[in-house]
Amino acid sequence: MTTKTFQDTWDLDVFFEGGSSSESYHTYLSEIKEDLKAFEQHIASFKVDNLEEVLGEYETIVKKVVQSSAFVNCLLAADVRDKGAAQLQGQVAQIHAKLQVLLGALDDKLVTIDEDTWTSLLEKEEFKVLEYVLNERRRRANDKLPADQEKLVTSLAVDGYHAWGKLYNSLVGTIKVKVKENGVEKELSVGQAQNRFSDGNREVRKEVAKAWKEAWENQSDTIASALNHLAGFRLQVYEQRGWESVLKEPLDNNRMKQETLDTMWQVITDHKGTLTKYLNRKAELLGLEKLSMYDVSAPLTAEETKLSYQEGADFIIEQFSKFGPELTEFTKKAFEDRWIEAEDRAGKRPGGFCTSFPVSGQSRIFMTYSGTLSNVSTLAHELGHAFHQHAMHGVPTLNRFYASNVAETASTFAEMIVADAAVKYAKDEKEKISLLEDKIQRSVAFYMNIHARFLFETRFYEERKKGLVSVEKLNELMVEAQKEAYCGALDEYDSTFWASKMHFFITQVPFYNFPYTFGYLFSLGIYSQALEEGTNYEDKYIALLKDTASMTVEDLAKKHLGVDLTQRDFWEKAVKKSLEDVEEFLELTK
Ligand SMILES: [Zn+2]
């Protein structure tokens, strides 16, 4: 296959020329501020007859705000020292906050519309397509306390709720993990220490695990306070609103039923025994009786294949072309039109992301490409996100805010196409084993590690309802959850995981765990269908992506996949598909 030569830096000038000193960008921000003022007035004088007009205005403003914030985020990611961009980001944050307040005010108005008027409104042609999201906004507002009380909760939450999460974050920044390396005492940051868990030398991992535990134990009283208080605040608000289950909010945020969640975990629990065969084999290969938690992500081989950016891009395009023409053409365009910032250079932010410029109907991908196969899969992953945004182009903005559990559908899907191909074309058996293991590790993460977090969190909240939960009890709940989630396959567990895992302290997103397992399996299920149906599948796939933010996940699956998510079938198929890798791994490592 011949493709053009691709540049590995992105083009942001097509949006606003001149980076953080761009004239046109400054003008754009001023325009948005004017738009917001007008929007505020229209909401204040809102009448039912003006709904269409107000929603039209909403559409335009949200797109512009997203566009402006995408631009400044891209600038900062590409150069963390860009002071001008940092300054602009402050302005954009204010615009964002203002927009949120106005949307809250709009919701308050929606709630006041009486039932009959509301029903006849939604029957109108112009609102039909927005029926689900409009009903949802109204229902969510109705589910809460009266508007003035919610306002009070929101303002008290700044220092009484979110502050606990902030305290945790600043505390983590100061934690030092003390280890001895080649006889020299060293103080590692949390992030540095974490990298040592994938070190090939077991002594290094073991020593770091010991120091890691000590470091978290030293802070566990303070961290337990933070966790207890933020959970206490959350439970108190739920009680005031009359919400009985701690899962109500996360399930509602993800537009899914409790039944679906229960079925998913049940199927995983019934099948994950297969993963213990992998863990046991890995222990054997490492010369151990049983793995400890700190051995789970240890590497089996040290070798790594390298691909240039061009080779990586060509490989992705070639694999995508076996799935469908639209994804392929889209991806080529993204490479050719410089939608991707991949250059390996200093001063860039770590990690990867994909961001949408909705006014221009384009996306930008950020990452640092250094030639590893994991870079290739990150690139495919982010291209999947961009394709999702592309599929949603033309969908009304209100119907484009997908929840976390479907946010990774297209990215995981794209990653899977490439990961499977990589295994198939591995240059030798060693490489094949390591690529397979990479895939299996995802299942270990989603079915075991994240399951442990879910079990812990549900049990912790039950305990918390009765009163403050002590450090000893937290340790105990954590180990119990891990033992259960890992089917007792490990030798040693991580009792301080509740303290070291930042996800338990994110106040914006309660239960930052099950949506990811859902997303992985949902994507796997679609992928299995795609493999069965071949290249004709793409139209169906795009239709599904378009609908990801305008219905419940149960309806989405029924409409586009013809399956019932509250039943086992779909989950069975998806879980079994992922476990095929384990069989192959066991065969190759016999
Ligand atoms: Zn992603």
Short mmCIF file of N, CA and C in Angstrom, two decimals, residues 10 84 110 115 125 142 180-181 199 204 222 245 256 310 322 331 344 349 394 452 471 478 504 510 534 537-538 552 562:
data_model
loop_
_atom_site.label_atom_id
_atom_site.label_comp_id
_atom_site.label_asym_id
_atom_site.label_seq_id
_atom_site.Cartn_x
_atom_site.Cartn_y
_atom_site.Cartn_z
N TRP A 10 0.89 18.83 14.38
CA TRP A 10 -0.45 19.19 13.94
C TRP A 10 -0.56 20.61 13.41
N GLY A 84 1.23 32.41 27.56
CA GLY A 84 0.07 33.06 26.95
C GLY A 84 -1.12 32.14 26.94
N LEU A 110 -37.14 24.81 32.47
CA LEU A 110 -37.77 23.62 31.89
C LEU A 110 -38.66 22.92 32.91
N GLU A 115 -46.97 19.70 32.76
CA GLU A 115 -46.88 18.42 32.07
C GLU A 115 -47.55 18.42 30.68
N GLU A 125 -42.27 18.71 15.64
CA GLU A 125 -41.22 18.14 14.80
C GLU A 125 -39.82 18.57 15.25
N ASN A 142 -35.87 17.48 38.33
CA ASN A 142 -36.99 17.11 39.21
C ASN A 142 -36.59 16.15 40.32
N LYS A 180 15.97 1.92 47.98
CA LYS A 180 17.42 1.88 47.80
C LYS A 180 17.68 1.34 46.41
N GLU A 181 18.44 2.10 45.62
CA GLU A 181 18.79 1.61 44.30
C GLU A 181 20.30 1.61 44.17
N ASP A 199 8.91 -3.18 36.23
CA ASP A 199 10.34 -3.50 36.10
C ASP A 199 10.51 -5.02 35.95
N VAL A 204 13.43 -5.47 42.51
CA VAL A 204 13.07 -4.05 42.40
C VAL A 204 11.59 -3.85 42.71
N THR A 222 -4.97 10.51 57.49
CA THR A 222 -5.48 11.70 56.80
C THR A 222 -6.30 11.32 55.58
N SER A 245 -30.24 4.42 46.86
CA SER A 245 -29.05 3.66 46.47
C SER A 245 -27.91 4.59 46.09
N MET A 256 -27.91 3.84 32.38
CA MET A 256 -28.07 2.38 32.37
C MET A 256 -28.83 1.88 33.59
N GLN A 310 5.67 6.85 10.23
CA GLN A 310 5.09 6.52 8.93
C GLN A 310 4.65 5.05 8.89
N LYS A 322 -9.53 -3.07 6.30
CA LYS A 322 -10.21 -4.36 6.31
C LYS A 322 -11.57 -4.27 7.01
N THR A 331 -9.33 8.27 8.32
CA THR A 331 -8.01 8.19 8.96
C THR A 331 -6.92 8.77 8.06
N ASP A 344 8.02 13.37 19.05
CA ASP A 344 8.68 13.05 20.31
C ASP A 344 9.67 14.16 20.65
N ARG A 349 3.11 17.80 27.10
CA ARG A 349 2.45 17.15 28.22
C ARG A 349 2.49 15.64 28.00
N GLY A 394 -23.01 16.80 12.68
CA GLY A 394 -24.36 17.03 12.16
C GLY A 394 -25.44 16.65 13.15
N ALA A 452 -12.57 -5.25 41.66
CA ALA A 452 -12.19 -5.07 43.06
C ALA A 452 -12.55 -3.66 43.54
N VAL A 471 -9.26 3.05 59.42
CA VAL A 471 -8.21 2.61 58.50
C VAL A 471 -8.15 1.07 58.45
N MET A 478 -10.63 -3.70 51.53
CA MET A 478 -9.88 -3.68 50.27
C MET A 478 -9.33 -5.06 49.93
N PHE A 504 -11.05 6.89 43.71
CA PHE A 504 -12.03 6.93 44.81
C PHE A 504 -12.25 8.36 45.32
N PRO A 510 -18.88 10.02 40.54
CA PRO A 510 -18.97 8.94 41.53
C PRO A 510 -18.84 7.57 40.87
N GLY A 534 -18.41 -8.71 8.56
CA GLY A 534 -17.50 -8.20 7.54
C GLY A 534 -17.67 -6.71 7.24
N TYR A 537 -20.55 -4.08 7.73
CA TYR A 537 -20.96 -3.68 9.07
C TYR A 537 -20.82 -2.18 9.32
N GLU A 538 -19.99 -1.51 8.54
CA GLU A 538 -19.64 -0.13 8.89
C GLU A 538 -20.83 0.82 9.00
N THR A 552 -30.93 5.48 26.26
CA THR A 552 -30.29 4.65 27.27
C THR A 552 -29.42 3.61 26.57
N GLY A 562 -29.55 -5.38 18.31
CA GLY A 562 -30.60 -6.38 18.46
C GLY A 562 -30.41 -7.26 19.68
#
